[in-house]
PDB file of C-alpha atoms in Angstrom:
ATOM      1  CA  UNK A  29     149.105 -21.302 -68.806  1.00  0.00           C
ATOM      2  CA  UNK A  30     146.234 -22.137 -66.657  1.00  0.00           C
ATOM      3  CA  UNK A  31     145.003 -25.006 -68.023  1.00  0.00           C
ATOM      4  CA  UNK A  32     141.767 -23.583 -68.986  1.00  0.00           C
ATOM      5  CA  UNK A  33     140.832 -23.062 -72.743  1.00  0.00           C
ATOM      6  CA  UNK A  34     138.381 -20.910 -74.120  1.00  0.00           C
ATOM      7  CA  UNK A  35     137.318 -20.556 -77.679  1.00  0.00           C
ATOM      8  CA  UNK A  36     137.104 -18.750 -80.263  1.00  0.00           C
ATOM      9  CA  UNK A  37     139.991 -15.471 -78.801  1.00  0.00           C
ATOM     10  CA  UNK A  38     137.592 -13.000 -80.328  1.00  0.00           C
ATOM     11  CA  UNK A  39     134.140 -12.634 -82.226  1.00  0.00           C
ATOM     12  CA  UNK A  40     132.571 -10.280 -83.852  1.00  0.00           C
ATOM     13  CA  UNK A  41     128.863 -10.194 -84.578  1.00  0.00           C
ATOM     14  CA  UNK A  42     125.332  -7.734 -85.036  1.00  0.00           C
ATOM     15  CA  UNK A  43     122.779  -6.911 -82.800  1.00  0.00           C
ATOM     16  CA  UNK A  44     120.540  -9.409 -82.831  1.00  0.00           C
ATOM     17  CA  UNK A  45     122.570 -12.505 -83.357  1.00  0.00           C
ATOM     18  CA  UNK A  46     123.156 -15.351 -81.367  1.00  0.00           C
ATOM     19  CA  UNK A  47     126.818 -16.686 -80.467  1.00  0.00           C
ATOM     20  CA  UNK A  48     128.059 -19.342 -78.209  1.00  0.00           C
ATOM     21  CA  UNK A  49     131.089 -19.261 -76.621  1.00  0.00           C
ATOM     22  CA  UNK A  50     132.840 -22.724 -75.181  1.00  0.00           C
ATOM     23  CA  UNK A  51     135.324 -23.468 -72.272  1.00  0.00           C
ATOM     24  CA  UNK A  52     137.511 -26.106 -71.821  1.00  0.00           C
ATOM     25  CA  UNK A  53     137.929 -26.795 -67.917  1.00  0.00           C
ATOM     26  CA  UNK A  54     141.361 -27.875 -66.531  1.00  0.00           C
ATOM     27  CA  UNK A  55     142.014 -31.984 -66.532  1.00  0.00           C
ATOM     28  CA  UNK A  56     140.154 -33.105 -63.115  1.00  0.00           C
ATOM     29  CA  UNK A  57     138.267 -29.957 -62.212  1.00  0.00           C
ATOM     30  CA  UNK A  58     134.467 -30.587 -62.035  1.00  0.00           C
ATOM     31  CA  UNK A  59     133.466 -26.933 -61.311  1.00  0.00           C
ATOM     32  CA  UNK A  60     133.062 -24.659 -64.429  1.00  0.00           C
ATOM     33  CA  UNK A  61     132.179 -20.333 -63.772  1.00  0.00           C
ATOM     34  CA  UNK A  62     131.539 -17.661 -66.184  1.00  0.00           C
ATOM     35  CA  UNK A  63     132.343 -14.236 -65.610  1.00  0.00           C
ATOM     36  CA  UNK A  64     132.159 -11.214 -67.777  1.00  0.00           C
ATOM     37  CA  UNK A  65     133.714  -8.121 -67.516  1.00  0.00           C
ATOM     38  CA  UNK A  66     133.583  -4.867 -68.673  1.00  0.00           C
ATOM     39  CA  UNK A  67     134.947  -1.112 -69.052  1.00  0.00           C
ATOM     40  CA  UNK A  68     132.154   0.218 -66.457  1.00  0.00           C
ATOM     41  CA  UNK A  69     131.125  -3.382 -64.591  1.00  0.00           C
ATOM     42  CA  UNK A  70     134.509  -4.954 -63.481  1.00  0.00           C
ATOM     43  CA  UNK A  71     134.239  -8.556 -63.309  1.00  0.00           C
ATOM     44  CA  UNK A  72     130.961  -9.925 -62.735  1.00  0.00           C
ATOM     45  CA  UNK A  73     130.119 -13.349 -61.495  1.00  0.00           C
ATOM     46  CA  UNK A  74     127.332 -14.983 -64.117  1.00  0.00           C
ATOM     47  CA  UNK A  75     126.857 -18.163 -63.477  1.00  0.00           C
ATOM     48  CA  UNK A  76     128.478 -21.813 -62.317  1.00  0.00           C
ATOM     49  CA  UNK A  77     127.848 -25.646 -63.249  1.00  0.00           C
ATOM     50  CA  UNK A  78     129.102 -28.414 -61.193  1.00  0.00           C
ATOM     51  CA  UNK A  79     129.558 -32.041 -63.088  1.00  0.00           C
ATOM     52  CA  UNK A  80     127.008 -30.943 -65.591  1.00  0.00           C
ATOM     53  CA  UNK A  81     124.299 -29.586 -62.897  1.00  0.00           C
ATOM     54  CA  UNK A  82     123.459 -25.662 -62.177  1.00  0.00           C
ATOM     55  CA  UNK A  83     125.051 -24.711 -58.877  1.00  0.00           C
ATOM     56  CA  UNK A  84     124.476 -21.200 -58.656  1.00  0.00           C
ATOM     57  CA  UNK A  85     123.510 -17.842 -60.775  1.00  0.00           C
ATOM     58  CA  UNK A  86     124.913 -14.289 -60.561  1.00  0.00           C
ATOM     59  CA  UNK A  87     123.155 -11.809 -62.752  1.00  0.00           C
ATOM     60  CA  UNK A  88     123.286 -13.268 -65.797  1.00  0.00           C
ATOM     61  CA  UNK A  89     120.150 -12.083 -68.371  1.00  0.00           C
ATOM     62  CA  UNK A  90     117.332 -14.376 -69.781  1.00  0.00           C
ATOM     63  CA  UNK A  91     118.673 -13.711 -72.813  1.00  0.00           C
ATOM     64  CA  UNK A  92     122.046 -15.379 -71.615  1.00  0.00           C
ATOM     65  CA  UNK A  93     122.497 -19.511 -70.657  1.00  0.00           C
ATOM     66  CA  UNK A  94     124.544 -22.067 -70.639  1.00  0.00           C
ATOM     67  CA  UNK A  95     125.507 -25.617 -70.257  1.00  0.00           C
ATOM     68  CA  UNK A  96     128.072 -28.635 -68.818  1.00  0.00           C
ATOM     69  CA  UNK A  97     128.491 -31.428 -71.007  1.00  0.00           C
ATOM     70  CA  UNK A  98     129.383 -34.912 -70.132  1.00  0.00           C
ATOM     71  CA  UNK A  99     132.884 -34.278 -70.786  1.00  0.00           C
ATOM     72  CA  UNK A 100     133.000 -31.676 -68.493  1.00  0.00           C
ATOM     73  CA  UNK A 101     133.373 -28.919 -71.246  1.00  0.00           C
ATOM     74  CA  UNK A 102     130.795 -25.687 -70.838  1.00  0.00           C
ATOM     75  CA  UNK A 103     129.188 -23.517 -73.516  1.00  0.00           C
ATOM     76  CA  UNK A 104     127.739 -20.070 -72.881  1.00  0.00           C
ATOM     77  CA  UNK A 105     124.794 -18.947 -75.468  1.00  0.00           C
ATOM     78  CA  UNK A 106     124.165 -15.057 -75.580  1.00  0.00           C
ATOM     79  CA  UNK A 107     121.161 -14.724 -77.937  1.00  0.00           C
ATOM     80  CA  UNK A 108     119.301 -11.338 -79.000  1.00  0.00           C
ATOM     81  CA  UNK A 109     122.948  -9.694 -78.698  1.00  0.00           C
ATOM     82  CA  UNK A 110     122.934  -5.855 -77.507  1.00  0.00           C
ATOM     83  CA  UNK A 111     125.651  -3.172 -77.522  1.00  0.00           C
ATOM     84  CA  UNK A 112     126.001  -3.511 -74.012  1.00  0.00           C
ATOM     85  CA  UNK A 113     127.048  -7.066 -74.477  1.00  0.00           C
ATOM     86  CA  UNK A 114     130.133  -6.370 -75.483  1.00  0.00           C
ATOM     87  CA  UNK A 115     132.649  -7.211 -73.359  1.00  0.00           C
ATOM     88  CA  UNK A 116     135.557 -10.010 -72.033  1.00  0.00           C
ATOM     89  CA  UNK A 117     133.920 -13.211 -71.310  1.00  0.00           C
ATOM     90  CA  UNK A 118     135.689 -15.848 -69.116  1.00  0.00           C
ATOM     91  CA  UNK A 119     135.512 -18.875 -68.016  1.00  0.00           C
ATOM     92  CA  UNK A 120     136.983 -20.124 -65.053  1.00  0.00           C
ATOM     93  CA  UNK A 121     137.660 -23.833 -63.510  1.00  0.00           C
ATOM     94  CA  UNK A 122     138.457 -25.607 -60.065  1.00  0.00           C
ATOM     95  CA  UNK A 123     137.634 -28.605 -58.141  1.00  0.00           C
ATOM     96  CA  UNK A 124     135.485 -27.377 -55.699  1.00  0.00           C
ATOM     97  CA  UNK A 125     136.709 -28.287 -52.225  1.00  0.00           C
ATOM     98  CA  UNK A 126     136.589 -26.496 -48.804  1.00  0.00           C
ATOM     99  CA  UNK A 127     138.414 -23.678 -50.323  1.00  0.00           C
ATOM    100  CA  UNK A 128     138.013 -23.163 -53.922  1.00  0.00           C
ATOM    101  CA  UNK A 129     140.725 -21.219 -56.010  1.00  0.00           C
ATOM    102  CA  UNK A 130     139.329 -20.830 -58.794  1.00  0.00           C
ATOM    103  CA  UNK A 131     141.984 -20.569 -62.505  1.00  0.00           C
ATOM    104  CA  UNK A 132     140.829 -18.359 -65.201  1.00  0.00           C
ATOM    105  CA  UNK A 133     140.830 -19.080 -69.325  1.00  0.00           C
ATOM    106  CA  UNK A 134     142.028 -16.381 -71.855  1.00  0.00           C
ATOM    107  CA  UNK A 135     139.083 -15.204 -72.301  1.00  0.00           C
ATOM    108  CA  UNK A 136     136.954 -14.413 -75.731  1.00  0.00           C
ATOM    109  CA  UNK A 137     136.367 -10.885 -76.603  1.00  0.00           C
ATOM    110  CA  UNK A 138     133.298 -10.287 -77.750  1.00  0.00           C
ATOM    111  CA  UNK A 139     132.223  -7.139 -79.993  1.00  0.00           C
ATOM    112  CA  UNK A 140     128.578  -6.708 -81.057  1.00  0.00           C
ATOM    113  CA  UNK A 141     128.199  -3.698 -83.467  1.00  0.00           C
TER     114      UNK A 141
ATOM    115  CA  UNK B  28     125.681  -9.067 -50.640  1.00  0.00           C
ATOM    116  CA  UNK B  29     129.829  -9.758 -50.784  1.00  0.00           C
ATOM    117  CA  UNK B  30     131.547  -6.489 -51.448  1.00  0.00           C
ATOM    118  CA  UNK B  31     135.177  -5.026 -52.180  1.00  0.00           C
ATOM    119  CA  UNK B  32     136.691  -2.544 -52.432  1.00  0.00           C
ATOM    120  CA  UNK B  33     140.045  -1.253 -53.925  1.00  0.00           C
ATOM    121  CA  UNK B  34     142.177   0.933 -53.424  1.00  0.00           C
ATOM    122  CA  UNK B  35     144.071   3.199 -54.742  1.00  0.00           C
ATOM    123  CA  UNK B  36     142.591   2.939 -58.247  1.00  0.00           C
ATOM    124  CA  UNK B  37     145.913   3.453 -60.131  1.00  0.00           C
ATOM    125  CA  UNK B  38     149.591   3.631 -58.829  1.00  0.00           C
ATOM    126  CA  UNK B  39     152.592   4.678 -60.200  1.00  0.00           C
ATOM    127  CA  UNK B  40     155.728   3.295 -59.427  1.00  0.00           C
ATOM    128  CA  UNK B  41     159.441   4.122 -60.158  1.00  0.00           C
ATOM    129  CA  UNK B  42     161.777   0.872 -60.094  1.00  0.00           C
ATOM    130  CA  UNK B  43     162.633  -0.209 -56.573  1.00  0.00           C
ATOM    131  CA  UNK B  44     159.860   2.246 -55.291  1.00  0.00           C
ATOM    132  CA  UNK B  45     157.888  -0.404 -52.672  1.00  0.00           C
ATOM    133  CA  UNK B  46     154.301   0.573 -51.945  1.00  0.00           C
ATOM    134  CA  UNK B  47     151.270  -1.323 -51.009  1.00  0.00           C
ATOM    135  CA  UNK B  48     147.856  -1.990 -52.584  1.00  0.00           C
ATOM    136  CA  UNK B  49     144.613  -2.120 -50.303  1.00  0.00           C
ATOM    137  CA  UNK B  50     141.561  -4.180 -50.130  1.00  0.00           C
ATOM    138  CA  UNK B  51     138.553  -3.954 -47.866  1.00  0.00           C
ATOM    139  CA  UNK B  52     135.779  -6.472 -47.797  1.00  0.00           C
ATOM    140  CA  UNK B  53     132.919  -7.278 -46.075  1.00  0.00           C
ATOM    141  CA  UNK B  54     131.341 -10.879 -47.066  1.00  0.00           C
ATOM    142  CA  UNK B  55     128.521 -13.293 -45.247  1.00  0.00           C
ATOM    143  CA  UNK B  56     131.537 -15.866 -43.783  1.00  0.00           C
ATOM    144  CA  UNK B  57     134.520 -15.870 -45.632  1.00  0.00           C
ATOM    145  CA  UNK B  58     135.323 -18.899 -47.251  1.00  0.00           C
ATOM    146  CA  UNK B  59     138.857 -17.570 -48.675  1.00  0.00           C
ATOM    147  CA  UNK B  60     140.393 -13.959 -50.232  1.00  0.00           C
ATOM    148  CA  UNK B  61     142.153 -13.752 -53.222  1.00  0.00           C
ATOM    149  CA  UNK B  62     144.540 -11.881 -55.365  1.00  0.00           C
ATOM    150  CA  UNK B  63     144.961 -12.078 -58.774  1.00  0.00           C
ATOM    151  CA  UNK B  64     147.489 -10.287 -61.552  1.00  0.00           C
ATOM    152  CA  UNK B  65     145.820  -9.181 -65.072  1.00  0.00           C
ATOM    153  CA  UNK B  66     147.324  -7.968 -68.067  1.00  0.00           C
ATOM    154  CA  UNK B  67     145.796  -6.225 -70.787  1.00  0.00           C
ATOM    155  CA  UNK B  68     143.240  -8.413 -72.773  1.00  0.00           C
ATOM    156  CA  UNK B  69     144.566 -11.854 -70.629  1.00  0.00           C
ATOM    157  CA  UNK B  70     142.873 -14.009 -67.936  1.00  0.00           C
ATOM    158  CA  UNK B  71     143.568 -13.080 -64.351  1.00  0.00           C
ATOM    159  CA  UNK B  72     145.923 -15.114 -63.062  1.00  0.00           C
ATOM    160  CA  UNK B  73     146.232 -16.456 -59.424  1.00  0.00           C
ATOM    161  CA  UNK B  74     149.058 -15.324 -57.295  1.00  0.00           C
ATOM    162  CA  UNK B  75     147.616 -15.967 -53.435  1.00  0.00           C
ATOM    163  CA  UNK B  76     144.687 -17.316 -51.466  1.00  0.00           C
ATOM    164  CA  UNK B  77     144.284 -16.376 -48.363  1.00  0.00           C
ATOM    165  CA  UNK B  78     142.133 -18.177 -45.906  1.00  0.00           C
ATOM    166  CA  UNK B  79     141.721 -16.671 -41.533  1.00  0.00           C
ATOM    167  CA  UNK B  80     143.303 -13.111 -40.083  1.00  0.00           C
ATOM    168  CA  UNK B  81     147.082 -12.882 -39.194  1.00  0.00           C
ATOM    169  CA  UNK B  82     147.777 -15.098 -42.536  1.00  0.00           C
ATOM    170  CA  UNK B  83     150.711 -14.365 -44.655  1.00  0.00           C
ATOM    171  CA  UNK B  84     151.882 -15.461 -48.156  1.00  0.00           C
ATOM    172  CA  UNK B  85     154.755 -14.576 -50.109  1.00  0.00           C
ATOM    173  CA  UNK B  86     155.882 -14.974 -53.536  1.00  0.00           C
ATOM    174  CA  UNK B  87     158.338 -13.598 -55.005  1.00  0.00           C
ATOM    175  CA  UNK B  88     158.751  -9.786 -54.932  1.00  0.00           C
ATOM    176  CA  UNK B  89     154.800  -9.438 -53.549  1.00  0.00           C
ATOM    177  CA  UNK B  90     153.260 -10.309 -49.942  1.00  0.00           C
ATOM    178  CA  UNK B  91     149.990 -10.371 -49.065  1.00  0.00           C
ATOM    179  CA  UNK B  92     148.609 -10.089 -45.329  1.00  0.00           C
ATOM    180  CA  UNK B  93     144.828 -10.476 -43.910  1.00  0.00           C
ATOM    181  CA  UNK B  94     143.106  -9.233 -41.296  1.00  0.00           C
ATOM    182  CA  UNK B  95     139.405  -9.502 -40.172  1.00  0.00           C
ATOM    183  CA  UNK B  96     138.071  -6.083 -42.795  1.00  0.00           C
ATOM    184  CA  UNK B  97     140.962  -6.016 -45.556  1.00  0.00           C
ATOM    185  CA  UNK B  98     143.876  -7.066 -47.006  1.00  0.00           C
ATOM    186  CA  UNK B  99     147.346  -5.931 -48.373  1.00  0.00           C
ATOM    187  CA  UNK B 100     149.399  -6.633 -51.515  1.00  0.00           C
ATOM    188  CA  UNK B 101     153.013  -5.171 -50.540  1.00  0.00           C
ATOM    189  CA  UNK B 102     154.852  -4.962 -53.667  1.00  0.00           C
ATOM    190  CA  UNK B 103     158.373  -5.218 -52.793  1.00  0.00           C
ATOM    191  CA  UNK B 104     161.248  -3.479 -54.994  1.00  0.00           C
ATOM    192  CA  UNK B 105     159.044  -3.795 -58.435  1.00  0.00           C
ATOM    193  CA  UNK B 106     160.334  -4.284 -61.705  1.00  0.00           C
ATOM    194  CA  UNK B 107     158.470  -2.862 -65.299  1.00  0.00           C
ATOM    195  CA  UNK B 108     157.593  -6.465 -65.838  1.00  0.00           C
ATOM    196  CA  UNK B 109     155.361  -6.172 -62.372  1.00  0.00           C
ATOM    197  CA  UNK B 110     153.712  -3.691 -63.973  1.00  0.00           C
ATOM    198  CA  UNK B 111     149.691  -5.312 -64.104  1.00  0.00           C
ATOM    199  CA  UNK B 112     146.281  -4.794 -62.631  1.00  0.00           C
ATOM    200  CA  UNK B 113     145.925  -6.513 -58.980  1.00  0.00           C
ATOM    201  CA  UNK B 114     142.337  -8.357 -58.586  1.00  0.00           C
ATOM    202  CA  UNK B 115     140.970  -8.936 -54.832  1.00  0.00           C
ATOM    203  CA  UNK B 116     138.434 -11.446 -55.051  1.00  0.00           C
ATOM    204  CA  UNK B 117     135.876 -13.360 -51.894  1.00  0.00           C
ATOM    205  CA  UNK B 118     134.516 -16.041 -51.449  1.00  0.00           C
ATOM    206  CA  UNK B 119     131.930 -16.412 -49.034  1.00  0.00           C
ATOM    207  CA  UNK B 120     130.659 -19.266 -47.188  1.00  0.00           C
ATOM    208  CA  UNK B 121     127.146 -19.358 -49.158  1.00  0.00           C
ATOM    209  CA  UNK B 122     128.458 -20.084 -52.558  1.00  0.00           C
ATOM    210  CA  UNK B 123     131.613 -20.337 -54.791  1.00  0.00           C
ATOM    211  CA  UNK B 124     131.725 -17.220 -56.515  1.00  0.00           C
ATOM    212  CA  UNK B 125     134.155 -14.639 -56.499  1.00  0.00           C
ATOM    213  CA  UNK B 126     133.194 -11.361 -55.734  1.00  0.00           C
ATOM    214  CA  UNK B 127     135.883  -9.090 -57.119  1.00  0.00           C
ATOM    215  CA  UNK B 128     137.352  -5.778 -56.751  1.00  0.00           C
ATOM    216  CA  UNK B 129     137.518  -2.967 -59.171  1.00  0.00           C
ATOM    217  CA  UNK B 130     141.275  -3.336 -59.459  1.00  0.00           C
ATOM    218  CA  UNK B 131     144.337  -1.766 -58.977  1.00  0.00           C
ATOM    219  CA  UNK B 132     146.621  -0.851 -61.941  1.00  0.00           C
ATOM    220  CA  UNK B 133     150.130  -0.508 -61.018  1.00  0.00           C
ATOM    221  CA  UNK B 134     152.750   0.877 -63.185  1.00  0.00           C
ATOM    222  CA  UNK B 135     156.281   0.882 -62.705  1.00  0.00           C
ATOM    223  CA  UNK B 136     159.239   2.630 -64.282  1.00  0.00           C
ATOM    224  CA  UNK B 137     162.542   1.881 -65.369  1.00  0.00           C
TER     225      UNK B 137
END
């Protein structure tokens, strides 16, 4: 166990909708990443918050954002949902220092039919 | 742009068979290398950072070396329950992110 939660496990939703997925970091980590990853894609680096501020963006779509709370916890909204968006999302925590290992969530699996 | 590459894609092991897993990278100053283990449907899950050339760690029945353009996951004597997909990751000195690797899956037999 990492010490990284992420809900819900799995959702399944339309084209079209909007979903939010939401990560709990591990107890003292400020640093909060998303990744997705797919059949054809790997894992793929979308975007990172540090103590509730943007740090840095991969490729993540307009269509895809997300937020740090106060309490440290992250959300990440996928609106307009696709096919293509279907896929393992995780979230991943550390505390940012000179060198950063990073500890991955569970994951939610997300299926858009 | 960071970039890695795995190899070989898949690998199939008998029980006690040792081989080793590859991974070249090429990154803008690397910050630190890393090798994860992923099972089906689960978070990857950290096994080794690695952080200047000539560096070692160990754990267990895996070892993982670095040199200036790749690095090596030496699986040792494997058991089935070894059996798992093997993520290189980078981190360069711009940013935080980890660039990652396709993956090897390794299997091993009883």
């Amino acid at each position: 166990d990492s010490g990284v939660t992420q809900t819900p496990k799995h959702l399944i939703t339309a084209t079209g909708q909007r979903v939010t997925l939401r990560c709990s970091p591990r107890s003292g980590d400020l640093s909060v990443y998303w990744y997705q990853q797919s059949l054809d894609q790997g894992l793929q680096f979308l975007i990172q918050y540090y103590n509730g501020e943007e740090r840095a963006k991969g490729n993540i779509l307009e269509r895809f954002s997300a937020q740090q709370f106060p309490d440290l916890h992250s959300e990440l909204n996928l609106s307009s949902l696709e096919l293509g968006d279907s896929a393992l999302y995780f979230c991943a925590s550390s505390v940012e220092g000179q060198v950063d290992t990073q500890y991955f969530g569970p994951g939610t699996r997300l299926l858009v039919l | 742009e960071d970039q890695v590459t795995q190899s070989p894609e898949a690998l199939r092991l008998q029980e006690g068979e040792s081989s080793s897993l590859n991974c070249s990278y090429t990154v803008s100053g690397l910050r630190g290398l890393f090798w994860y283990r992923q099972d089906p449907g689960k978070g990857p899950e950290f096994l080794f950072t690695l952080y200047s050339a000539g560096e070692e760690k160990e754990k267990e029945r895996l070892k993982a070396t670095l040199t200036k353009k790749e690095s090596f996951l030496h699986i040792t004597a494997p058991k089935p329950e070894d059996s798992a997909t093997y993520l290189c990751a980078v981190q360069g000195s711009n940013d935080y992110k980890l660039s990652f690797g396709a993956g090897t899956t390794v299997t091993v037999r009883a």
